[in-house]
Amino acid sequence: MSRFLNKKYSCLEPYTPGEQPRDMKYIKLNTNESPFPPSPKVIEAVSREASMQNLYPDPTGKALCESIARLHSVNPENVTLSNGSDELLAFVFMALSENGIAFPDISYGFYPVYAKVFGTDAVKVPLHEDFSIKAEDYYNAGRTVLIANPNAPTGMALSRDEIEKIVKNNAENLVVIDEAYVDFGAESAVPLTKKYDNILVIGTYSKSRSLAGARLGYAIASKEIIADLNRMIFSFNPYNVNRLALVAGYHATEDVDYFNACVKKIISARAWTAKELENMGFSVLPSSANFVFAKKEGISGEKIYTRLKEKGVLVRYFSGKRVSDFVRITIGTHEQMEILIEKCKEVLNEEA
Ligand code: PMP
């Protein structure tokens, strides 16, 4: 640490992203990316746009906002864009949580980091014994409520009706739903944004739309909340979404067939993987996401992670209290999942 760092940041514990190895000697099932490349239409459009890199992008991202609005049957004024959904989450902590924030104790690891960096008072609401979230736990929170739905790293989802109960019972508070994984089997809360003025839905192009490298997120909410977010964006980095990401996002949104085909393959590979893991004696939480959270009696998450890594498969483990027995396994292609299962069998045999 240099002597120049503002003291208030000296005790930050930064978020640790999953490993991003340069060489692709690993089967990479550790950061919930899509195993599929972006749509061919995206690749073609980005190549064309590359020659325009001397010009700034449209700071309003108009064409992409309109495309997202059409997809979700809302108006463009109900949509804004960001450099990854992490950026919008940062604005939630920075600017939309004056009375503090509440989120599940086991959830996306960036939430506590943002609470620290922006000095947001954070209440962590314990998940239930079965790792579920109960709507009642968030009623009349007296602060902003933030829920990842499906939750990460559990993969478990609340229904739209349950989310609606949380929104209804927090008329004076903002309810933020982080839908990073919603396309893999959960119900989106976007329709609620037309009925309630206290819900903000945040989504990403990093998972179901194969654009993790482009860094693109979006928000859908009342036009007033979107105006607030734009006020923050235009006070911080008006060109937050670059030219290539805008074009990539537009074509990824428009190519519905490609999107549907990719999501279908992931859901089918997830069902197969969960069954195979269970056959091997793993407990697997019910997942509506592009990953499964699984544990095997008698072997820690870290041990499984280390042994699989030695065999060329990267997964993720967590050190927290109730999660250290688990590994989070991103769903890749069917072929990748076959290798994962084969390697898991080897690990269990060798550890027996
Ligand atoms: N929310 C959740 C629950 C996530 O797991 C992630 C990805 N790590 C994000 C948001 C952020 O995604 P991105 O910034 O790539 O849009």
PDB file of C-alpha atoms in Angstrom, residues 173-320:
ATOM      1  CA  ASN A 173     -38.151   0.756   0.123  1.00  0.00           C
ATOM      2  CA  LEU A 174     -36.450  -0.081  -3.132  1.00  0.00           C
ATOM      3  CA  VAL A 175     -36.310  -3.792  -4.001  1.00  0.00           C
ATOM      4  CA  VAL A 176     -33.470  -4.708  -6.354  1.00  0.00           C
ATOM      5  CA  ILE A 177     -33.553  -8.055  -8.133  1.00  0.00           C
ATOM      6  CA  ASP A 178     -30.249  -9.175  -9.631  1.00  0.00           C
ATOM      7  CA  GLU A 179     -31.285 -11.440 -12.517  1.00  0.00           C
ATOM      8  CA  ALA A 180     -27.819 -12.447 -13.738  1.00  0.00           C
ATOM      9  CA  TYR A 181     -28.974 -16.078 -14.103  1.00  0.00           C
ATOM     10  CA  VAL A 182     -32.705 -15.705 -14.700  1.00  0.00           C
ATOM     11  CA  ASP A 183     -32.739 -17.048 -18.262  1.00  0.00           C
ATOM     12  CA  PHE A 184     -31.755 -20.547 -17.173  1.00  0.00           C
ATOM     13  CA  GLY A 185     -35.075 -21.356 -15.553  1.00  0.00           C
ATOM     14  CA  ALA A 186     -36.399 -18.655 -13.210  1.00  0.00           C
ATOM     15  CA  GLU A 187     -39.257 -16.187 -13.712  1.00  0.00           C
ATOM     16  CA  SER A 188     -38.173 -12.646 -14.466  1.00  0.00           C
ATOM     17  CA  ALA A 189     -39.503  -9.890 -12.223  1.00  0.00           C
ATOM     18  CA  VAL A 190     -39.470  -7.394 -15.120  1.00  0.00           C
ATOM     19  CA  PRO A 191     -43.309  -7.438 -15.498  1.00  0.00           C
ATOM     20  CA  LEU A 192     -43.503  -6.116 -11.902  1.00  0.00           C
ATOM     21  CA  THR A 193     -41.651  -2.949 -12.966  1.00  0.00           C
ATOM     22  CA  LYS A 194     -44.817  -1.917 -14.836  1.00  0.00           C
ATOM     23  CA  LYS A 195     -46.954  -2.309 -11.736  1.00  0.00           C
ATOM     24  CA  TYR A 196     -44.695  -1.032  -8.930  1.00  0.00           C
ATOM     25  CA  ASP A 197     -42.407   1.991  -8.704  1.00  0.00           C
ATOM     26  CA  ASN A 198     -40.135   0.452  -6.042  1.00  0.00           C
ATOM     27  CA  ILE A 199     -38.549  -2.394  -8.000  1.00  0.00           C
ATOM     28  CA  LEU A 200     -35.340  -2.330 -10.008  1.00  0.00           C
ATOM     29  CA  VAL A 201     -34.327  -5.353 -12.083  1.00  0.00           C
ATOM     30  CA  ILE A 202     -30.685  -5.734 -13.096  1.00  0.00           C
ATOM     31  CA  GLY A 203     -29.569  -8.124 -15.838  1.00  0.00           C
ATOM     32  CA  THR A 204     -26.388  -9.087 -17.645  1.00  0.00           C
ATOM     33  CA  TYR A 205     -25.180 -10.220 -21.066  1.00  0.00           C
ATOM     34  CA  SER A 206     -22.340 -12.179 -19.416  1.00  0.00           C
ATOM     35  CA  LYS A 207     -24.137 -15.498 -18.997  1.00  0.00           C
ATOM     36  CA  SER A 208     -27.031 -16.506 -21.255  1.00  0.00           C
ATOM     37  CA  ARG A 209     -25.915 -14.161 -24.063  1.00  0.00           C
ATOM     38  CA  SER A 210     -22.276 -15.282 -24.233  1.00  0.00           C
ATOM     39  CA  LEU A 211     -20.812 -11.784 -23.793  1.00  0.00           C
ATOM     40  CA  ALA A 212     -18.888 -11.891 -20.500  1.00  0.00           C
ATOM     41  CA  GLY A 213     -15.878 -10.389 -22.262  1.00  0.00           C
ATOM     42  CA  ALA A 214     -17.873  -7.446 -23.616  1.00  0.00           C
ATOM     43  CA  ARG A 215     -18.946  -6.263 -20.133  1.00  0.00           C
ATOM     44  CA  LEU A 216     -22.573  -5.347 -20.613  1.00  0.00           C
ATOM     45  CA  GLY A 217     -25.378  -5.031 -18.084  1.00  0.00           C
ATOM     46  CA  TYR A 218     -28.799  -3.377 -18.047  1.00  0.00           C
ATOM     47  CA  ALA A 219     -31.435  -2.144 -15.658  1.00  0.00           C
ATOM     48  CA  ILE A 220     -35.212  -2.082 -16.032  1.00  0.00           C
ATOM     49  CA  ALA A 221     -37.375   0.020 -13.687  1.00  0.00           C
ATOM     50  CA  SER A 222     -39.693   3.018 -13.500  1.00  0.00           C
ATOM     51  CA  LYS A 223     -38.532   5.959 -15.601  1.00  0.00           C
ATOM     52  CA  GLU A 224     -37.708   7.852 -12.388  1.00  0.00           C
ATOM     53  CA  ILE A 225     -35.355   5.133 -11.098  1.00  0.00           C
ATOM     54  CA  ILE A 226     -33.751   4.872 -14.546  1.00  0.00           C
ATOM     55  CA  ALA A 227     -33.278   8.659 -14.568  1.00  0.00           C
ATOM     56  CA  ASP A 228     -31.554   8.377 -11.168  1.00  0.00           C
ATOM     57  CA  LEU A 229     -29.217   5.704 -12.499  1.00  0.00           C
ATOM     58  CA  ASN A 230     -28.485   7.822 -15.580  1.00  0.00           C
ATOM     59  CA  ARG A 231     -27.729  10.762 -13.290  1.00  0.00           C
ATOM     60  CA  MET A 232     -25.106   8.580 -11.596  1.00  0.00           C
ATOM     61  CA  ILE A 233     -23.744   7.193 -14.876  1.00  0.00           C
ATOM     62  CA  PHE A 234     -23.442  10.676 -16.408  1.00  0.00           C
ATOM     63  CA  SER A 235     -21.733  11.938 -13.237  1.00  0.00           C
ATOM     64  CA  PHE A 236     -19.170   9.192 -13.337  1.00  0.00           C
ATOM     65  CA  ASN A 237     -18.477   7.743 -16.807  1.00  0.00           C
ATOM     66  CA  PRO A 238     -20.951   8.726 -19.534  1.00  0.00           C
ATOM     67  CA  TYR A 239     -19.300   6.424 -22.084  1.00  0.00           C
ATOM     68  CA  ASN A 240     -19.564   3.463 -19.745  1.00  0.00           C
ATOM     69  CA  VAL A 241     -20.573   1.044 -22.499  1.00  0.00           C
ATOM     70  CA  ASN A 242     -18.126   0.884 -25.369  1.00  0.00           C
ATOM     71  CA  ARG A 243     -18.956   0.861 -29.059  1.00  0.00           C
ATOM     72  CA  LEU A 244     -18.266  -2.853 -29.610  1.00  0.00           C
ATOM     73  CA  ALA A 245     -20.308  -3.884 -26.559  1.00  0.00           C
ATOM     74  CA  LEU A 246     -23.275  -1.809 -27.775  1.00  0.00           C
ATOM     75  CA  VAL A 247     -23.253  -3.499 -31.176  1.00  0.00           C
ATOM     76  CA  ALA A 248     -22.636  -6.937 -29.667  1.00  0.00           C
ATOM     77  CA  GLY A 249     -25.496  -6.452 -27.205  1.00  0.00           C
ATOM     78  CA  TYR A 250     -27.884  -5.303 -29.911  1.00  0.00           C
ATOM     79  CA  HIS A 251     -27.315  -8.372 -32.101  1.00  0.00           C
ATOM     80  CA  ALA A 252     -27.285 -10.739 -29.111  1.00  0.00           C
ATOM     81  CA  THR A 253     -30.722  -9.391 -28.143  1.00  0.00           C
ATOM     82  CA  GLU A 254     -32.099  -9.634 -31.673  1.00  0.00           C
ATOM     83  CA  ASP A 255     -30.821 -13.156 -32.381  1.00  0.00           C
ATOM     84  CA  VAL A 256     -33.519 -14.864 -30.340  1.00  0.00           C
ATOM     85  CA  ASP A 257     -33.083 -18.281 -32.003  1.00  0.00           C
ATOM     86  CA  TYR A 258     -29.405 -18.483 -31.121  1.00  0.00           C
ATOM     87  CA  PHE A 259     -30.124 -17.395 -27.550  1.00  0.00           C
ATOM     88  CA  ASN A 260     -32.893 -19.989 -27.143  1.00  0.00           C
ATOM     89  CA  ALA A 261     -30.735 -22.767 -28.565  1.00  0.00           C
ATOM     90  CA  CYS A 262     -27.837 -22.008 -26.177  1.00  0.00           C
ATOM     91  CA  VAL A 263     -30.066 -21.784 -23.101  1.00  0.00           C
ATOM     92  CA  LYS A 264     -31.795 -25.055 -24.012  1.00  0.00           C
ATOM     93  CA  LYS A 265     -28.455 -26.883 -24.273  1.00  0.00           C
ATOM     94  CA  ILE A 266     -27.334 -25.540 -20.878  1.00  0.00           C
ATOM     95  CA  ILE A 267     -30.572 -26.559 -19.166  1.00  0.00           C
ATOM     96  CA  SER A 268     -30.321 -30.053 -20.612  1.00  0.00           C
ATOM     97  CA  ALA A 269     -26.632 -30.413 -19.641  1.00  0.00           C
ATOM     98  CA  ARG A 270     -27.503 -29.159 -16.132  1.00  0.00           C
ATOM     99  CA  ALA A 271     -30.173 -31.852 -15.646  1.00  0.00           C
ATOM    100  CA  TRP A 272     -27.769 -34.549 -16.863  1.00  0.00           C
ATOM    101  CA  THR A 273     -24.910 -33.283 -14.654  1.00  0.00           C
ATOM    102  CA  ALA A 274     -27.072 -33.035 -11.521  1.00  0.00           C
ATOM    103  CA  LYS A 275     -28.309 -36.610 -12.023  1.00  0.00           C
ATOM    104  CA  GLU A 276     -24.793 -37.974 -12.560  1.00  0.00           C
ATOM    105  CA  LEU A 277     -23.500 -36.142  -9.461  1.00  0.00           C
ATOM    106  CA  GLU A 278     -26.390 -37.499  -7.391  1.00  0.00           C
ATOM    107  CA  ASN A 279     -25.681 -41.016  -8.659  1.00  0.00           C
ATOM    108  CA  MET A 280     -22.156 -40.558  -7.290  1.00  0.00           C
ATOM    109  CA  GLY A 281     -23.513 -39.599  -3.866  1.00  0.00           C
ATOM    110  CA  PHE A 282     -23.363 -35.812  -4.163  1.00  0.00           C
ATOM    111  CA  SER A 283     -26.155 -33.633  -2.769  1.00  0.00           C
ATOM    112  CA  VAL A 284     -27.064 -31.062  -5.411  1.00  0.00           C
ATOM    113  CA  LEU A 285     -29.176 -27.987  -4.645  1.00  0.00           C
ATOM    114  CA  PRO A 286     -32.063 -27.444  -7.102  1.00  0.00           C
ATOM    115  CA  SER A 287     -30.603 -25.042  -9.661  1.00  0.00           C
ATOM    116  CA  SER A 288     -32.350 -22.562 -11.948  1.00  0.00           C
ATOM    117  CA  ALA A 289     -28.976 -21.152 -13.033  1.00  0.00           C
ATOM    118  CA  ASN A 290     -26.097 -22.145 -15.337  1.00  0.00           C
ATOM    119  CA  PHE A 291     -24.265 -23.804 -12.458  1.00  0.00           C
ATOM    120  CA  VAL A 292     -24.884 -26.393  -9.769  1.00  0.00           C
ATOM    121  CA  PHE A 293     -23.883 -26.193  -6.133  1.00  0.00           C
ATOM    122  CA  ALA A 294     -22.990 -29.652  -4.897  1.00  0.00           C
ATOM    123  CA  LYS A 295     -21.356 -31.380  -1.949  1.00  0.00           C
ATOM    124  CA  LYS A 296     -20.191 -34.857  -1.086  1.00  0.00           C
ATOM    125  CA  GLU A 297     -20.105 -36.076   2.500  1.00  0.00           C
ATOM    126  CA  GLY A 298     -16.564 -36.516   3.784  1.00  0.00           C
ATOM    127  CA  ILE A 299     -14.689 -34.350   1.261  1.00  0.00           C
ATOM    128  CA  SER A 300     -14.392 -30.563   1.422  1.00  0.00           C
ATOM    129  CA  GLY A 301     -15.150 -28.205  -1.434  1.00  0.00           C
ATOM    130  CA  GLU A 302     -11.536 -27.089  -1.446  1.00  0.00           C
ATOM    131  CA  LYS A 303     -10.299 -30.670  -1.759  1.00  0.00           C
ATOM    132  CA  ILE A 304     -12.598 -31.396  -4.701  1.00  0.00           C
ATOM    133  CA  TYR A 305     -11.537 -28.125  -6.332  1.00  0.00           C
ATOM    134  CA  THR A 306      -7.810 -28.904  -5.885  1.00  0.00           C
ATOM    135  CA  ARG A 307      -8.073 -32.466  -7.133  1.00  0.00           C
ATOM    136  CA  LEU A 308     -10.166 -31.493 -10.149  1.00  0.00           C
ATOM    137  CA  LYS A 309      -7.737 -28.710 -10.993  1.00  0.00           C
ATOM    138  CA  GLU A 310      -4.873 -31.219 -11.025  1.00  0.00           C
ATOM    139  CA  LYS A 311      -6.932 -33.148 -13.557  1.00  0.00           C
ATOM    140  CA  GLY A 312      -7.501 -30.091 -15.756  1.00  0.00           C
ATOM    141  CA  VAL A 313     -11.011 -29.042 -14.649  1.00  0.00           C
ATOM    142  CA  LEU A 314     -11.545 -25.702 -12.925  1.00  0.00           C
ATOM    143  CA  VAL A 315     -14.510 -25.300 -10.578  1.00  0.00           C
ATOM    144  CA  ARG A 316     -15.054 -22.887  -7.676  1.00  0.00           C
ATOM    145  CA  TYR A 317     -15.165 -23.389  -3.932  1.00  0.00           C
ATOM    146  CA  PHE A 318     -15.977 -20.942  -1.144  1.00  0.00           C
ATOM    147  CA  SER A 319     -14.569 -20.683   2.336  1.00  0.00           C
ATOM    148  CA  GLY A 320     -17.686 -19.392   4.191  1.00  0.00           C
TER     149      GLY A 320
END
